[in-house]
XYZ file of C-alpha atoms in Angstrom:
491
model
C 21.858 14.565 25.225
C 23.367 17.647 27.254
C 23.330 20.749 25.077
C 27.018 22.598 25.334
C 26.338 26.106 26.636
C 27.118 28.844 24.359
C 27.137 32.678 24.505
C 25.573 33.778 27.832
C 25.083 30.003 29.171
C 29.135 29.978 28.952
C 29.626 33.348 30.645
C 27.289 32.516 33.493
C 29.068 29.334 33.851
C 32.376 31.058 34.000
C 31.066 33.504 36.871
C 29.265 30.638 38.816
C 32.650 29.154 40.233
C 33.908 32.631 41.410
C 30.251 33.708 43.106
C 30.066 30.319 44.958
C 33.631 30.313 46.236
C 32.696 34.386 47.045
C 29.715 32.870 49.106
C 31.678 30.197 50.983
C 34.581 33.019 51.609
C 32.002 35.303 53.386
C 30.048 32.372 55.436
C 33.659 31.248 56.363
C 35.148 34.491 57.439
C 31.710 35.943 59.358
C 32.982 34.788 62.790
C 36.579 35.324 62.336
C 38.001 37.641 65.226
C 41.132 39.203 64.471
C 41.830 39.916 67.973
C 42.003 36.278 68.804
C 44.920 35.830 66.114
C 47.674 37.898 68.345
C 50.216 35.201 67.276
C 50.226 35.119 63.663
C 52.864 37.796 63.171
C 52.773 37.945 59.154
C 49.128 38.957 59.421
C 50.104 41.944 61.936
C 53.113 42.744 59.597
C 51.497 43.047 56.510
C 48.478 44.969 57.912
C 51.353 47.291 59.272
C 53.010 47.573 56.035
C 49.984 48.192 54.195
C 48.493 50.924 56.448
C 51.890 52.667 56.516
C 52.155 52.645 53.009
C 48.367 53.698 52.298
C 49.016 56.853 54.766
C 51.918 57.826 53.116
C 50.716 57.706 49.903
C 47.553 59.196 50.429
C 48.508 62.097 52.824
C 52.163 62.070 51.997
C 55.383 60.955 53.798
C 56.186 62.813 57.356
C 58.980 61.341 58.845
C 58.403 63.967 61.724
C 55.479 62.356 62.823
C 56.793 58.799 63.118
C 56.449 57.607 66.827
C 56.982 53.794 66.261
C 59.494 51.845 63.945
C 60.081 48.184 63.484
C 58.378 45.575 65.739
C 57.028 48.208 67.796
C 55.470 50.110 64.661
C 53.557 46.582 64.079
C 52.467 46.309 67.803
C 51.130 49.877 67.737
C 49.379 48.970 64.171
C 47.970 45.810 66.136
C 46.552 47.802 68.754
C 44.746 51.002 66.847
C 43.317 48.419 64.432
C 42.011 46.345 66.790
C 40.590 49.115 69.121
C 39.210 50.892 65.708
C 37.742 47.639 64.478
C 35.786 47.515 67.951
C 34.881 51.200 67.982
C 33.547 51.749 64.463
C 31.637 48.335 64.735
C 33.704 46.844 61.722
C 32.741 43.176 61.043
C 34.502 40.388 58.300
C 31.178 40.547 56.544
C 31.683 43.903 55.301
C 35.282 43.511 53.887
C 34.792 47.010 52.066
C 34.497 48.954 55.282
C 37.107 51.291 56.451
C 38.650 52.612 59.573
C 38.662 55.950 60.608
C 42.272 57.173 59.611
C 43.252 59.827 61.693
C 44.987 58.210 64.453
C 47.331 56.666 61.765
C 48.129 60.078 60.059
C 48.197 61.919 63.003
C 51.019 59.712 64.646
C 52.766 57.812 61.646
C 54.580 54.291 62.208
C 57.322 52.883 60.032
C 57.308 49.107 60.065
C 60.007 47.298 58.291
C 59.564 44.174 56.279
C 61.475 41.193 57.600
C 64.331 40.031 55.434
C 62.976 36.522 55.015
C 59.119 37.288 54.374
C 57.305 37.367 51.375
C 56.406 40.795 50.710
C 53.923 40.559 48.239
C 50.765 40.335 49.974
C 51.450 43.620 52.092
C 52.047 45.533 48.890
C 48.703 44.014 47.302
C 46.864 45.020 50.375
C 48.244 48.492 50.141
C 46.955 48.913 46.554
C 43.500 47.308 47.757
C 43.290 50.170 50.407
C 44.266 52.969 47.593
C 41.405 51.477 45.739
C 39.285 51.534 48.379
C 39.740 54.824 49.657
C 40.792 53.626 52.932
C 42.139 51.081 55.412
C 39.968 48.156 55.026
C 41.539 45.532 57.405
C 39.319 42.385 56.620
C 40.201 42.919 52.844
C 43.185 41.016 53.764
C 40.711 37.911 53.654
C 39.735 38.676 50.144
C 43.019 39.226 48.258
C 43.230 35.096 47.573
C 39.951 35.069 46.305
C 40.332 38.232 44.165
C 43.006 36.230 42.638
C 41.808 33.009 42.276
C 38.226 34.247 40.902
C 39.421 35.176 37.235
C 41.478 31.783 37.122
C 38.256 29.987 38.034
C 36.828 31.947 35.222
C 39.394 31.266 32.752
C 39.484 27.518 33.825
C 35.539 27.296 32.978
C 36.091 29.095 29.618
C 38.728 26.776 28.457
C 36.956 23.776 29.233
C 33.903 24.942 27.527
C 36.075 25.739 24.324
C 37.253 22.161 24.729
C 33.751 20.716 24.333
C 33.886 20.011 28.526
C 31.205 22.111 29.661
C 29.927 19.422 31.959
C 33.452 18.977 33.521
C 33.559 22.971 33.700
C 30.245 22.646 35.751
C 31.324 19.960 38.278
C 34.711 21.225 38.549
C 33.674 24.794 39.750
C 31.323 23.261 41.694
C 33.506 21.260 43.807
C 35.995 24.059 44.178
C 33.299 26.352 45.130
C 31.974 23.731 47.914
C 35.397 23.136 49.016
C 36.045 24.443 52.672
C 39.907 23.772 51.968
C 39.958 26.109 49.180
C 37.833 28.821 50.811
C 40.064 28.853 54.034
C 43.251 28.724 52.558
C 42.714 31.290 50.368
C 41.485 33.681 53.229
C 43.771 32.170 55.570
C 45.328 35.422 57.162
C 48.452 33.643 59.012
C 50.371 33.960 55.887
C 50.133 34.067 51.940
C 49.821 30.233 51.256
C 46.564 30.826 49.393
C 48.312 31.948 46.482
C 50.048 28.925 46.241
C 46.605 27.367 45.606
C 45.756 30.038 43.019
C 49.209 29.566 41.176
C 48.260 25.879 41.039
C 44.816 26.408 39.585
C 46.633 28.481 37.053
C 48.036 25.229 35.580
C 44.738 23.966 34.730
C 43.417 26.178 31.979
C 46.872 26.216 30.067
C 46.884 22.181 30.739
C 43.068 22.055 29.165
C 44.047 24.377 26.098
C 47.268 22.535 25.273
C 45.749 18.732 25.092
C 42.013 19.224 24.889
C 41.408 22.132 22.659
C 40.194 20.848 19.305
C 42.226 23.456 17.365
C 45.384 24.698 19.209
C 47.893 27.194 17.803
C 51.004 28.199 18.644
C 49.976 31.834 18.784
C 47.011 30.704 21.201
C 49.449 28.635 23.205
C 51.882 31.489 23.801
C 49.376 33.961 24.393
C 47.975 31.470 27.471
C 51.511 31.006 28.541
C 51.980 34.753 28.692
C 48.293 35.038 30.638
C 49.890 32.149 33.244
C 53.248 33.578 33.644
C 51.525 37.171 34.737
C 49.518 35.152 37.067
C 52.556 33.298 38.263
C 54.314 36.646 38.689
C 51.654 37.808 41.247
C 51.229 34.768 43.283
C 55.158 34.205 43.523
C 55.249 37.583 44.858
C 53.031 36.686 47.593
C 54.278 33.056 48.325
C 57.827 32.156 47.004
C 56.874 28.435 47.098
C 54.632 29.129 44.142
C 58.056 28.871 42.012
C 57.992 25.290 42.673
C 54.921 24.660 40.490
C 56.899 25.130 37.480
C 56.966 21.513 36.279
C 53.300 21.391 35.911
C 53.530 24.678 33.716
C 56.202 23.295 31.523
C 54.523 20.104 30.911
C 51.707 21.743 30.059
C 53.302 23.897 27.404
C 55.150 20.920 26.179
C 52.305 18.693 25.311
C 50.508 21.555 23.499
C 53.649 22.084 21.623
C 53.594 18.468 20.614
C 50.261 19.455 18.587
C 51.125 22.707 16.928
C 54.956 22.293 16.210
C 55.918 19.455 13.959
C 59.816 19.933 14.253
C 61.330 18.134 17.174
C 63.929 20.338 17.647
C 61.577 23.592 17.196
C 59.309 21.922 19.620
C 62.101 21.695 22.272
C 63.292 25.216 21.712
C 59.751 26.399 22.048
C 59.374 24.321 25.425
C 62.954 25.867 26.707
C 61.618 29.431 25.812
C 58.477 28.855 27.818
C 60.587 27.402 30.759
C 62.612 30.648 30.917
C 59.461 32.741 30.411
C 57.974 30.736 33.573
C 60.794 31.033 35.482
C 61.593 34.745 35.080
C 59.480 35.999 37.803
C 60.821 33.602 40.346
C 64.432 35.057 39.564
C 62.979 38.816 39.935
C 61.060 38.163 43.216
C 64.302 36.287 44.728
C 66.032 39.548 44.046
C 63.483 41.652 46.003
C 63.202 39.450 48.931
C 61.764 36.153 49.654
C 60.618 33.602 51.908
C 63.783 31.853 53.922
C 64.560 28.418 52.190
C 67.132 26.318 54.089
C 65.219 26.631 57.412
C 62.207 25.318 55.707
C 64.034 22.488 54.266
C 66.015 21.764 57.458
C 62.807 21.542 59.405
C 61.079 20.024 56.745
C 62.609 16.985 56.748
C 61.569 16.229 60.117
C 58.630 14.802 58.418
C 60.303 11.540 57.991
C 63.753 11.854 59.617
C 64.091 9.809 62.744
C 67.872 9.735 63.151
C 69.399 12.971 62.126
C 67.369 15.315 64.744
C 65.408 17.237 62.055
C 62.262 18.610 63.153
C 59.371 20.923 61.788
C 59.938 23.338 64.840
C 61.509 26.928 64.661
C 62.555 26.382 68.326
C 64.758 23.074 67.128
C 66.019 24.878 64.057
C 67.105 28.185 66.079
C 68.976 25.590 68.468
C 70.497 24.088 65.431
C 71.624 27.256 63.966
C 73.139 28.731 67.197
C 75.238 25.671 67.950
C 76.665 25.988 64.401
C 77.402 29.690 65.497
C 74.716 31.474 64.173
C 73.838 34.576 66.318
C 70.160 34.605 65.781
C 67.295 32.856 63.601
C 66.266 34.500 60.128
C 69.870 35.672 59.514
C 72.312 34.920 56.368
C 74.091 33.314 59.400
C 71.283 30.990 60.261
C 70.573 30.214 56.771
C 74.009 29.006 55.993
C 74.465 26.919 59.062
C 71.482 24.928 58.100
C 71.967 24.827 54.541
C 75.459 23.254 55.667
C 73.601 20.724 58.016
C 71.244 19.804 55.145
C 73.668 19.115 52.623
C 76.135 17.697 54.848
C 73.313 15.013 55.775
C 72.015 14.384 52.086
C 75.419 14.035 50.952
C 76.470 11.672 53.694
C 73.720 9.532 53.648
C 71.808 9.217 50.486
C 69.792 6.398 50.978
C 68.440 7.900 53.904
C 67.445 11.010 51.753
C 66.058 8.621 49.280
C 63.872 7.166 51.750
C 62.609 10.552 52.619
C 61.661 11.365 49.070
C 60.146 8.301 48.508
C 57.950 8.260 51.591
C 57.112 11.865 51.082
C 55.727 10.967 47.424
C 53.795 8.265 48.851
C 52.340 10.512 51.341
C 51.389 13.257 48.812
C 49.795 11.070 46.351
C 47.838 8.873 48.664
C 46.874 11.995 51.256
C 48.324 9.543 53.808
C 47.297 11.913 56.721
C 44.062 12.496 56.168
C 42.987 8.727 55.627
C 41.263 8.265 59.088
C 37.528 9.287 58.658
C 35.844 11.221 61.635
C 32.461 9.163 61.340
C 34.006 5.986 61.882
C 37.010 6.788 64.629
C 36.178 10.158 65.558
C 39.456 11.650 64.182
C 39.982 13.127 60.458
C 44.131 13.664 60.589
C 46.194 11.009 61.327
C 48.357 12.320 64.695
C 51.883 12.553 64.525
C 53.681 9.814 66.183
C 57.488 11.451 66.773
C 59.083 14.539 68.356
C 60.474 14.820 64.919
C 57.128 16.032 63.113
C 57.079 18.930 65.423
C 54.042 21.124 65.125
C 53.007 19.272 62.152
C 49.534 18.415 63.170
C 49.035 22.078 64.146
C 49.917 23.234 60.484
C 47.421 20.658 59.005
C 44.580 21.828 61.093
C 45.049 25.766 59.963
C 42.110 24.990 57.431
C 39.489 22.268 57.079
C 41.431 19.103 55.205
C 40.772 18.623 51.393
C 38.428 15.548 52.041
C 35.518 17.903 53.109
C 32.542 19.162 50.920
C 29.904 21.418 51.547
C 29.249 25.081 52.534
C 29.143 26.712 56.024
C 28.303 24.633 58.692
C 26.695 21.769 56.182
C 30.051 19.759 55.470
C 30.551 16.055 54.789
C 33.824 14.129 55.132
C 34.697 11.969 52.074
C 36.590 9.222 52.534
C 39.888 9.379 50.905
C 39.648 6.302 48.896
C 36.319 7.779 47.295
C 38.412 11.137 46.617
C 41.067 8.945 44.996
C 38.590 6.582 43.219
C 37.681 8.733 39.924
C 41.415 8.838 39.287
C 42.205 5.313 39.866
C 39.077 4.674 37.361
C 40.363 6.732 34.832
C 43.478 5.089 34.504
C 41.797 1.889 34.241
C 39.862 3.245 31.746
C 42.888 4.530 29.734
C 44.195 0.961 29.949
C 41.313 -0.867 27.696
C 37.904 0.049 26.402
C 36.390 2.252 23.818
C 36.987 5.679 26.065
C 40.683 4.718 26.300
C 41.821 7.286 23.878
C 39.784 10.077 25.889
C 40.654 8.812 29.201
C 44.333 9.194 27.962
C 43.982 12.807 26.773
C 42.196 13.405 30.385
C 45.211 12.022 32.209
C 47.871 13.867 30.314
C 45.775 17.035 31.242
C 45.533 15.826 35.036
C 49.319 15.258 34.831
C 50.019 19.206 34.445
C 48.445 20.068 37.908
C 49.568 16.926 39.736
C 53.314 17.192 38.659
C 53.283 21.055 39.602
C 51.734 19.906 43.319
C 54.249 17.267 44.032
C 57.284 19.128 43.576
C 56.755 21.386 47.103
C 55.916 18.473 49.102
C 58.431 15.864 47.885
C 61.542 18.421 47.758
C 60.591 20.611 50.524
C 58.145 18.875 53.243
C 54.997 17.184 53.832
C 54.803 18.876 57.051
C 53.156 22.452 56.124
C 49.843 21.032 55.373
C 48.353 23.073 52.728
C 50.706 22.758 49.928
C 50.281 18.917 50.379
C 46.870 19.051 50.477
C 46.667 21.099 47.243
C 47.330 17.782 45.450
C 43.853 16.758 46.243
C 42.758 19.552 43.438
C 43.846 17.144 41.190
C 41.372 14.688 42.301
C 38.667 17.063 42.067
C 39.479 17.759 38.572
C 39.561 14.025 37.939
C 36.166 13.487 39.156
C 34.642 16.625 37.025
C 36.219 14.699 34.016
C 35.148 11.292 35.180
C 31.453 12.593 35.452
C 31.872 14.218 31.974
C 33.182 11.191 30.452
C 30.262 9.068 32.131
C 27.787 11.288 30.348
C 28.568 10.715 26.849
C 27.788 6.955 26.486
C 27.030 7.359 22.856
C 30.650 8.778 22.141
C 33.410 6.076 21.939
């Protein structure tokens, strides 16, 4: 019989996942060259904004010293940062190493946040600079890990408290060995790593709600409040995190069924929790957020073949200009693209319903990842229509979710093998002496799964990382199945 870890054992188990993920992040970022990422606008925008904010906070504002503003300030920041990285010998393996700040203090820059960019990552990076005491450009690769580490530890603690230490051990091991997770958290192109962090937040809440042996309303409320704080951080950095709300609400509702007897009080508590979860999204929306209708218009290109939608900024800009918008990323372009999307959906509901169904199937089956490299040489199903635009490029920003390993030692797992544990749990839940346990597990899995479905189904399967994040539910299912299989005498 395997004994459940207690005390120090649980602490070590809670720290194992973040530590392994940190090592994976370090190994992944070791060869990163920022000089080769000139085209990643948001990377340089966030670095410029964070640098300017740190200089002003540390040395005081000096508007008379400003020599560049707006896009010119971003270009100047990029040039100076790359020059200083080379001159000072900074490397990604030293994320806390700082640049000499004199060039940034003597001649100031005043970059301006873009109206439809999420601003959270730049703010967090500026805070990290202040805590470090200098401009540490490679810290931008670690913001995702700094957010994900505590969530992984929280998940391990909740699983241990629910008597699922083996699940905790296997799940944290799988997360730590997932190139997709490590690379998405460290992706400098944008802050999509915070979407993964937000999805991970759903899991400990769901575990407590459904699997804890003695949940309480206070305990559920405290965990919902903690999840809200984590969600606020994530949605500030990546506005699409707000689409994870269904999973959080489902988790709270599952818990309320166990701790609240009155049906109407149960629904009232769930409604209050849903309001709490939604509050950060409403606040962030007032502070500035990612454009909405451009993403929706382009996103329809994943399965539209008749109405001209395409996963391509140039295609969206052309459509917006034809409708009278002066430029892209303006209120006029958002209004024009919104009108086109609504017109297409209202004018042809079966067309839109078909897209939603295909998106649902493509997400649940991870359809685009079914080619297996060792068998056919390709790991991602290539695009077959111009409407899919740059979809393949987005999917290749990180190693796919069906890879496991560390550094150069990675293996591609066939997608059917990745999905198989979840299918096995469904089969076990249908019959057999473990069906009650399997049903509890499936209810728990339904929370991160429902959270991860919203963005790909409602927005698009083209972006890549949000779709593949659904695979985290399959990793969790595998961990639960191992735990279930290791309890032959516990029917």
